[in-house]
Amino acid sequence: MHDEFLCHVTAYGTCGGRRIGVPLGTYRAPTLALALWWLRDRASWIAERLDPHPDAEHFPPSALVPVAATVPDVPGVLRAWCGDAAQQELVAEQLAAGRLVRIATSDDTTEYELLAESIDALRMQRTIPALAVPVA
């Protein structure tokens, strides 16, 4: 069982013909449960900012309008992922096994990526090449 996890959220877009990543947050989770909680929290946070409730107090009346049905529903994908118990279990199993987990979704302009990986697995990967070096 891996004990600590490094979690990242990044938005990627194109600027001047180049793919640019904008970090939206990083968290070093001391437990698997907190890593999963943080990923769900960040996914919900992104979804709420992309698709806020139109009756929220901080928006003037008619400030928000629906997008076309052809626009990819990033907030819907993120909310569905947060609410899918089977997906949460799969992510937990992958992280517990030391595998990198990537959840990504995109619309016409931006890709949103949530990553999590075991800190122990990262440390082990760094030592593997050193173990393969022959001793003279």
C-alpha positions as YAML, in Angstrom:
chain: A
units: angstrom
residues:
- id: 1
  name: MET
  ca: [0.00, 0.00, 0.00]
- id: 2
  name: HIS
  ca: [1.31, 3.42, -0.94]
- id: 3
  name: ASP
  ca: [0.97, 5.99, 1.80]
- id: 4
  name: GLU
  ca: [1.45, 9.45, 0.25]
- id: 5
  name: PHE
  ca: [0.18, 10.82, -3.03]
- id: 6
  name: LEU
  ca: [1.05, 13.85, -5.13]
- id: 7
  name: CYS
  ca: [-1.97, 15.36, -6.88]
- id: 8
  name: HIS
  ca: [-2.00, 18.02, -9.61]
- id: 9
  name: VAL
  ca: [-4.69, 19.87, -11.56]
- id: 10
  name: THR
  ca: [-3.70, 21.65, -14.76]
- id: 11
  name: ALA
  ca: [-5.53, 23.42, -17.57]
- id: 12
  name: TYR
  ca: [-3.95, 23.26, -21.04]
- id: 13
  name: GLY
  ca: [-4.64, 25.60, -23.91]
- id: 14
  name: THR
  ca: [-2.97, 27.01, -26.98]
- id: 15
  name: CYS
  ca: [-1.25, 30.39, -27.00]
- id: 16
  name: GLY
  ca: [0.79, 31.63, -29.93]
- id: 17
  name: GLY
  ca: [0.58, 28.20, -31.53]
- id: 18
  name: ARG
  ca: [2.10, 26.47, -28.48]
- id: 19
  name: ARG
  ca: [0.44, 24.22, -25.93]
- id: 20
  name: ILE
  ca: [0.59, 25.95, -22.55]
- id: 21
  name: GLY
  ca: [-0.20, 24.40, -19.16]
- id: 22
  name: VAL
  ca: [-1.57, 26.51, -16.33]
- id: 23
  name: PRO
  ca: [-1.31, 24.87, -12.90]
- id: 24
  name: LEU
  ca: [-4.59, 25.08, -10.99]
- id: 25
  name: GLY
  ca: [-3.38, 23.36, -7.84]
- id: 26
  name: THR
  ca: [-1.12, 20.79, -6.25]
- id: 27
  name: TYR
  ca: [-1.65, 18.78, -3.08]
- id: 28
  name: ARG
  ca: [0.54, 16.29, -1.26]
- id: 29
  name: ALA
  ca: [-2.03, 13.95, 0.24]
- id: 30
  name: PRO
  ca: [-0.96, 12.01, 3.33]
- id: 31
  name: THR
  ca: [-3.55, 9.27, 2.66]
- id: 32
  name: LEU
  ca: [-5.34, 7.65, -0.26]
- id: 33
  name: ALA
  ca: [-8.69, 8.89, 1.04]
- id: 34
  name: LEU
  ca: [-7.46, 12.50, 1.10]
- id: 35
  name: ALA
  ca: [-6.01, 12.19, -2.41]
- id: 36
  name: LEU
  ca: [-9.38, 11.02, -3.72]
- id: 37
  name: TRP
  ca: [-11.22, 13.71, -1.78]
- id: 38
  name: TRP
  ca: [-8.92, 16.43, -3.18]
- id: 39
  name: LEU
  ca: [-9.31, 15.22, -6.77]
- id: 40
  name: ARG
  ca: [-13.12, 15.21, -6.42]
- id: 41
  name: ASP
  ca: [-13.04, 18.62, -4.75]
- id: 42
  name: ARG
  ca: [-10.94, 20.13, -7.56]
- id: 43
  name: ALA
  ca: [-13.11, 18.51, -10.25]
- id: 44
  name: SER
  ca: [-16.21, 20.01, -8.58]
- id: 45
  name: TRP
  ca: [-14.44, 23.36, -8.23]
- id: 46
  name: ILE
  ca: [-13.65, 23.45, -11.98]
- id: 47
  name: ALA
  ca: [-17.19, 22.35, -12.88]
- id: 48
  name: GLU
  ca: [-18.76, 25.07, -10.73]
- id: 49
  name: ARG
  ca: [-16.58, 27.76, -12.28]
- id: 50
  name: LEU
  ca: [-17.29, 26.62, -15.83]
- id: 51
  name: ASP
  ca: [-21.00, 26.09, -15.22]
- id: 52
  name: PRO
  ca: [-22.19, 28.11, -12.21]
- id: 53
  name: HIS
  ca: [-25.77, 28.11, -11.06]
- id: 54
  name: PRO
  ca: [-27.47, 30.96, -12.99]
- id: 55
  name: ASP
  ca: [-29.40, 32.14, -9.94]
- id: 56
  name: ALA
  ca: [-26.25, 32.70, -7.86]
- id: 57
  name: GLU
  ca: [-26.23, 36.06, -6.06]
- id: 58
  name: HIS
  ca: [-22.93, 37.27, -7.51]
- id: 59
  name: PHE
  ca: [-24.17, 37.22, -11.13]
- id: 60
  name: PRO
  ca: [-26.33, 40.00, -12.53]
- id: 61
  name: PRO
  ca: [-29.63, 38.85, -14.07]
- id: 62
  name: SER
  ca: [-29.17, 37.35, -17.56]
- id: 63
  name: ALA
  ca: [-25.35, 37.43, -17.24]
- id: 64
  name: LEU
  ca: [-25.13, 33.71, -17.99]
- id: 65
  name: VAL
  ca: [-26.51, 32.12, -21.12]
- id: 66
  name: PRO
  ca: [-26.61, 28.47, -22.18]
- id: 67
  name: VAL
  ca: [-24.00, 27.26, -24.67]
- id: 68
  name: ALA
  ca: [-24.84, 25.36, -27.83]
- id: 69
  name: ALA
  ca: [-25.62, 21.67, -27.51]
- id: 70
  name: THR
  ca: [-22.56, 20.92, -29.65]
- id: 71
  name: VAL
  ca: [-20.14, 22.30, -27.04]
- id: 72
  name: PRO
  ca: [-18.49, 19.48, -25.03]
- id: 73
  name: ASP
  ca: [-19.90, 19.36, -21.50]
- id: 74
  name: VAL
  ca: [-16.73, 19.50, -19.37]
- id: 75
  name: PRO
  ca: [-18.62, 20.39, -16.17]
- id: 76
  name: GLY
  ca: [-21.01, 17.48, -16.75]
- id: 77
  name: VAL
  ca: [-18.13, 15.05, -17.31]
- id: 78
  name: LEU
  ca: [-16.36, 16.22, -14.14]
- id: 79
  name: ARG
  ca: [-19.55, 16.07, -12.05]
- id: 80
  name: ALA
  ca: [-20.33, 12.60, -13.38]
- id: 81
  name: TRP
  ca: [-16.82, 11.41, -12.51]
- id: 82
  name: CYS
  ca: [-17.18, 12.77, -8.97]
- id: 83
  name: GLY
  ca: [-20.47, 10.93, -8.49]
- id: 84
  name: ASP
  ca: [-19.41, 7.60, -10.02]
- id: 85
  name: ALA
  ca: [-18.58, 5.19, -7.18]
- id: 86
  name: ALA
  ca: [-17.15, 2.61, -9.59]
- id: 87
  name: GLN
  ca: [-14.77, 5.17, -11.07]
- id: 88
  name: GLN
  ca: [-13.69, 6.28, -7.60]
- id: 89
  name: GLU
  ca: [-12.97, 2.67, -6.66]
- id: 90
  name: LEU
  ca: [-10.96, 2.15, -9.85]
- id: 91
  name: VAL
  ca: [-8.87, 5.27, -9.17]
- id: 92
  name: ALA
  ca: [-8.30, 4.11, -5.58]
- id: 93
  name: GLU
  ca: [-7.15, 0.68, -6.78]
- id: 94
  name: GLN
  ca: [-4.78, 2.18, -9.35]
- id: 95
  name: LEU
  ca: [-3.24, 4.59, -6.86]
- id: 96
  name: ALA
  ca: [-2.92, 1.89, -4.20]
- id: 97
  name: ALA
  ca: [-1.06, -0.24, -6.76]
- id: 98
  name: GLY
  ca: [1.42, 2.60, -7.36]
- id: 99
  name: ARG
  ca: [0.12, 3.62, -10.80]
- id: 100
  name: LEU
  ca: [-0.26, 7.12, -12.15]
- id: 101
  name: VAL
  ca: [-3.91, 8.15, -12.54]
- id: 102
  name: ARG
  ca: [-4.97, 10.74, -15.12]
- id: 103
  name: ILE
  ca: [-8.49, 12.10, -15.49]
- id: 104
  name: ALA
  ca: [-8.83, 14.47, -18.45]
- id: 105
  name: THR
  ca: [-11.63, 16.15, -20.35]
- id: 106
  name: SER
  ca: [-11.68, 19.01, -22.81]
- id: 107
  name: ASP
  ca: [-13.84, 21.49, -24.64]
- id: 108
  name: ASP
  ca: [-13.09, 23.51, -27.77]
- id: 109
  name: THR
  ca: [-10.31, 25.57, -26.17]
- id: 110
  name: THR
  ca: [-9.04, 23.89, -23.01]
- id: 111
  name: GLU
  ca: [-8.10, 20.49, -21.63]
- id: 112
  name: TYR
  ca: [-8.52, 19.95, -17.90]
- id: 113
  name: GLU
  ca: [-6.27, 17.31, -16.35]
- id: 114
  name: LEU
  ca: [-6.29, 15.82, -12.87]
- id: 115
  name: LEU
  ca: [-3.24, 13.68, -12.02]
- id: 116
  name: ALA
  ca: [-2.36, 11.66, -8.95]
- id: 117
  name: GLU
  ca: [0.56, 9.40, -8.24]
- id: 118
  name: SER
  ca: [2.14, 7.63, -5.34]
- id: 119
  name: ILE
  ca: [5.14, 9.41, -3.86]
- id: 120
  name: ASP
  ca: [6.58, 6.00, -2.95]
- id: 121
  name: ALA
  ca: [6.26, 4.84, -6.56]
- id: 122
  name: LEU
  ca: [8.03, 8.00, -7.74]
- id: 123
  name: ARG
  ca: [10.89, 7.34, -5.35]
- id: 124
  name: MET
  ca: [11.16, 3.72, -6.51]
- id: 125
  name: GLN
  ca: [11.23, 4.78, -10.17]
- id: 126
  name: ARG
  ca: [14.15, 7.12, -9.46]
- id: 127
  name: THR
  ca: [16.20, 4.31, -7.94]
- id: 128
  name: ILE
  ca: [15.57, 1.66, -10.63]
- id: 129
  name: PRO
  ca: [18.06, 3.08, -13.20]
- id: 130
  name: ALA
  ca: [20.71, 3.32, -10.49]
- id: 131
  name: LEU
  ca: [20.21, -0.36, -9.65]
- id: 132
  name: ALA
  ca: [20.79, -1.34, -13.30]
- id: 133
  name: VAL
  ca: [24.17, 0.41, -13.61]
- id: 134
  name: PRO
  ca: [27.03, -2.16, -13.68]
- id: 135
  name: VAL
  ca: [29.71, -1.83, -11.05]
- id: 136
  name: ALA
  ca: [33.28, -1.76, -12.41]
...
